[in-house]
Coordinates of C-alpha atoms in Angstrom, one line a residue:
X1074 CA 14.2 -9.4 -3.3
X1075 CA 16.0 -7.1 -0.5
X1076 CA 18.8 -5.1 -2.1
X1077 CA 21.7 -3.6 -0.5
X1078 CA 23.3 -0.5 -2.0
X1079 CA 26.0 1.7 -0.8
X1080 CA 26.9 5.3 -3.0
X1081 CA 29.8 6.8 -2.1
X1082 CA 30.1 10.4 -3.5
X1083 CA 27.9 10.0 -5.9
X1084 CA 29.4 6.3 -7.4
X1085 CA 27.3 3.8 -7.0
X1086 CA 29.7 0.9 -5.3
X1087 CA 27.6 -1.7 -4.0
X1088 CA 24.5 -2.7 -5.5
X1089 CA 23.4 -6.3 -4.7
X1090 CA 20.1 -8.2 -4.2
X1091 CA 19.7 -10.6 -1.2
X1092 CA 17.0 -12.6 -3.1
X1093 CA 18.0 -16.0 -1.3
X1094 CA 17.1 -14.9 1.8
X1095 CA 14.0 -12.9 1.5
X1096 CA 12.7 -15.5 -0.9
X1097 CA 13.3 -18.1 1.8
X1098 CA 10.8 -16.2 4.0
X1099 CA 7.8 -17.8 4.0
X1100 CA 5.0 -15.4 5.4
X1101 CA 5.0 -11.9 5.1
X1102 CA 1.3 -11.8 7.7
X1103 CA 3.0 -10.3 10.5
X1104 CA 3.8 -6.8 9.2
X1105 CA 0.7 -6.3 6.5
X1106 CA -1.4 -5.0 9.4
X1107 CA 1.3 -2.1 9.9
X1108 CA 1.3 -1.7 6.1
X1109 CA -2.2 -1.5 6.1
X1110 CA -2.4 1.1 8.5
X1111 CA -0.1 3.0 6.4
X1112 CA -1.6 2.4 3.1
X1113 CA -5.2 3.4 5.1
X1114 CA -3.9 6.4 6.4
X1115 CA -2.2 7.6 3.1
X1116 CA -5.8 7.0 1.6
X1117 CA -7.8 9.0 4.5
X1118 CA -5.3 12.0 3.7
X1119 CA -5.4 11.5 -0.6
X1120 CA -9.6 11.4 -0.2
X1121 CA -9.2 14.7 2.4
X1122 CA -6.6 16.4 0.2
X1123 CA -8.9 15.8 -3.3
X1124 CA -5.5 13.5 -4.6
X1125 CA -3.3 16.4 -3.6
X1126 CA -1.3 14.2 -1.4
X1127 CA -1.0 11.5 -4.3
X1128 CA 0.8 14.6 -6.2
X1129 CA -1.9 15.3 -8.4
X1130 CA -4.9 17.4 -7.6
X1131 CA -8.0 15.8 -8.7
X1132 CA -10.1 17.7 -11.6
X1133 CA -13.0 19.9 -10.5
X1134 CA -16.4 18.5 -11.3
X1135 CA -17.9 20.0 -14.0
X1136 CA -20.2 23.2 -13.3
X1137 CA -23.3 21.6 -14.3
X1138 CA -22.9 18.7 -11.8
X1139 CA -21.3 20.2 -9.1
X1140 CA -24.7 22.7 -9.0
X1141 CA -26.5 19.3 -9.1
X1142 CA -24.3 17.7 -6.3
X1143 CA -24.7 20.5 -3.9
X1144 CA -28.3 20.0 -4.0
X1145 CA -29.0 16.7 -3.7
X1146 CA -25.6 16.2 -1.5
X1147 CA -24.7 19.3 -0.2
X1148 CA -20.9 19.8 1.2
X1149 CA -19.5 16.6 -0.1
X1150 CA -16.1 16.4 -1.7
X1151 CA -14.9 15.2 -5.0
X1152 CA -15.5 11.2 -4.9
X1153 CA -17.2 11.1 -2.0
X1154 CA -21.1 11.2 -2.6
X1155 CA -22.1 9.0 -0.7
X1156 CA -19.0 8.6 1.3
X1157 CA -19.1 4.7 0.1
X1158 CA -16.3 4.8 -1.6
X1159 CA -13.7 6.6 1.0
X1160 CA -15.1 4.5 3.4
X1161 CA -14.0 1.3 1.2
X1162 CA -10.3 2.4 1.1
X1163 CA -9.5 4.3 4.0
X1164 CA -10.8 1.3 6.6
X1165 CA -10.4 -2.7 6.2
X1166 CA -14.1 -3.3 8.4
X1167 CA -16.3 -1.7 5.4
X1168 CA -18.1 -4.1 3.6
X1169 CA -16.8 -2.7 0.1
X1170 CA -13.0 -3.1 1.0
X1171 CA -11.0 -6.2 0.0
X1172 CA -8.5 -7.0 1.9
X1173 CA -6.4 -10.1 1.4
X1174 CA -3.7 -11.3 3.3
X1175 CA -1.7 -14.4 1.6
X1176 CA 1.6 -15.5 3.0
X1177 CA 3.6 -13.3 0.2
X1178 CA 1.1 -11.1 -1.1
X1179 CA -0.9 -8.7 0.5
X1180 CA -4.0 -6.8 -1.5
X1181 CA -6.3 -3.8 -0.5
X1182 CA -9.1 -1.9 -2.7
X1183 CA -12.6 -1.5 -3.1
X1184 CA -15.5 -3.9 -4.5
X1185 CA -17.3 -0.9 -5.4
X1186 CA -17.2 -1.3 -9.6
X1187 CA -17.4 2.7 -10.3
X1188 CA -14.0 2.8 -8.2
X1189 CA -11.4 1.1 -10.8
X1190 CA -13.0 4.1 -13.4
X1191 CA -11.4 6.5 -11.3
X1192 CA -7.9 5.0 -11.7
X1193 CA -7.8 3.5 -14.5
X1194 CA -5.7 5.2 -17.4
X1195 CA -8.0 3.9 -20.4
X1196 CA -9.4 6.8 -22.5
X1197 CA -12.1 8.2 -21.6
X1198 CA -15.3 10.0 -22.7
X1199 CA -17.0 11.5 -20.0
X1200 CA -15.4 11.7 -16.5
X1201 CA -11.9 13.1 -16.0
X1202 CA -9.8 10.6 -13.9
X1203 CA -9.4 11.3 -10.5
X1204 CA -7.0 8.2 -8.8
X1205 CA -7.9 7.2 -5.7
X1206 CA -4.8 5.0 -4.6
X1207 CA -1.5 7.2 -5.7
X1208 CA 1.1 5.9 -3.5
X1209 CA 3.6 8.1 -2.7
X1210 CA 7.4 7.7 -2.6
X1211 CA 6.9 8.1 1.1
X1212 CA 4.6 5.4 1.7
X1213 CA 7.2 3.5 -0.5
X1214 CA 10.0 3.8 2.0
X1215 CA 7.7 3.1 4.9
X1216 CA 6.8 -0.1 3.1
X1217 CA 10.3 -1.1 2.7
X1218 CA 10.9 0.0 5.9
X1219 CA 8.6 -2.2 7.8
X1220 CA 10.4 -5.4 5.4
X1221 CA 13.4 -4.4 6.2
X1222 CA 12.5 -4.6 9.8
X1223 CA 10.8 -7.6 9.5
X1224 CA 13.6 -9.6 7.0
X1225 CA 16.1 -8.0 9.9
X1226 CA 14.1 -10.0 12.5
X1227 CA 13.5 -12.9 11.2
X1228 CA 17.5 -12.9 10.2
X1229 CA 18.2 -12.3 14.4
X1230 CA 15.3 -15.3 15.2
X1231 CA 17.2 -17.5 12.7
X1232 CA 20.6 -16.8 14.2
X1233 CA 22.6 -14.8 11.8
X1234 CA 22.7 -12.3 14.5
X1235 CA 23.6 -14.7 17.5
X1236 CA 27.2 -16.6 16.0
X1237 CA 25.3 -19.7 15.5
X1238 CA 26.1 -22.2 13.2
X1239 CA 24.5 -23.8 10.8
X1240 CA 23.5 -26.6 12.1
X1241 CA 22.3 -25.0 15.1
X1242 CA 20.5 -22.6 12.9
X1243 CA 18.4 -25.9 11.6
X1244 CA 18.0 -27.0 14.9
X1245 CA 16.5 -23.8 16.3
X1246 CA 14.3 -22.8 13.3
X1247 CA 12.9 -26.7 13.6
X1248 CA 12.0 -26.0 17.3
X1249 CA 11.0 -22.8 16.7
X1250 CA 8.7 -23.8 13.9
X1251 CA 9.8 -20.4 12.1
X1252 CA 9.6 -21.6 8.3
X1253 CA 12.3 -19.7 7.3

């Protein structure tokens, strides 16, 4: 659902959904690649940032394994060992990430099992939790940016920005093969 709002001095005077139309869009593919590239590049700055940039600084590792670390894997970062795991979510190509583009959905991670420890909330008993994926409220407007953009161009292709009719509306997204 696309919702328009308009606050005027602090009332709130318009709020509506447009859920008609962006339900009656039926593939989102064209834009998850610019989504992606934002949802990669938020990642490549939350691994370089230790979760800093998801707004909450990831735990220090415990003395007795960061002494252990250092030897056996000297200057990495928190999470990144063997660098498999920053590697899964900061780049669709590595073997590890998932990446799946549907028509209306769009889904990114890792296959590596050890990441959903880190981000899951469950109690735990030995390792702090240190979230990978923290979106921010940034990367939140960029994402409704780019559907905005995309809901606004498919609206111009359709002709609600060109005076056409109805029918002619029909007629063009039937030639056009738009499956709006």
């Amino acid at each position: 659902m696309f919702r328009f709002r308009m606050d005027i001095a602090g009332e709130v005077q318009i709020d509506r959904g447009i859920a008609r139309f962006a339900d009656a869009v039926s593939d989102y593919r064209p834009i998850w690649s610019v989504i992606e590239d934002d949802f990669y590049a938020q990642e490549k700055d939350q691994f370089k940032t230790e979760g800093e940039e998801g707004g909450a600084q990831w735990q220090p590792l415990s003395p007795a394994y960061a002494g252990w670390k250092e030897r056996h894997y000297p200057g990495k970062p928190i999470l990144e060992r063997t660098g498999n795991l920053m590697k899964s979510l900061t780049t669709g190509n590595d073997p590890n990430s998932v990446k799946i583009e549907g028509r209306k959905m769009l889904t990114l991670g890792s296959r590596l099992p050890y990441a959903i420890y880190h981000q899951s909330t469950q109690p735990r008993t030995m390792l702090p939790r240190r979230p990978e994926i923290n979106l921010t409220e940034a990367f939140a407007r960029s994402v409704m940016h780019h559907i905005q953009t995309y809901l606004v161009q498919i609206a111009s292709q359709s002709g609600f920005r060109t005076g056409l009719g109805p029918i002619q509306v029909s007629k063009f997204a039937a030639m056009s093969g738009s499956g709006v």
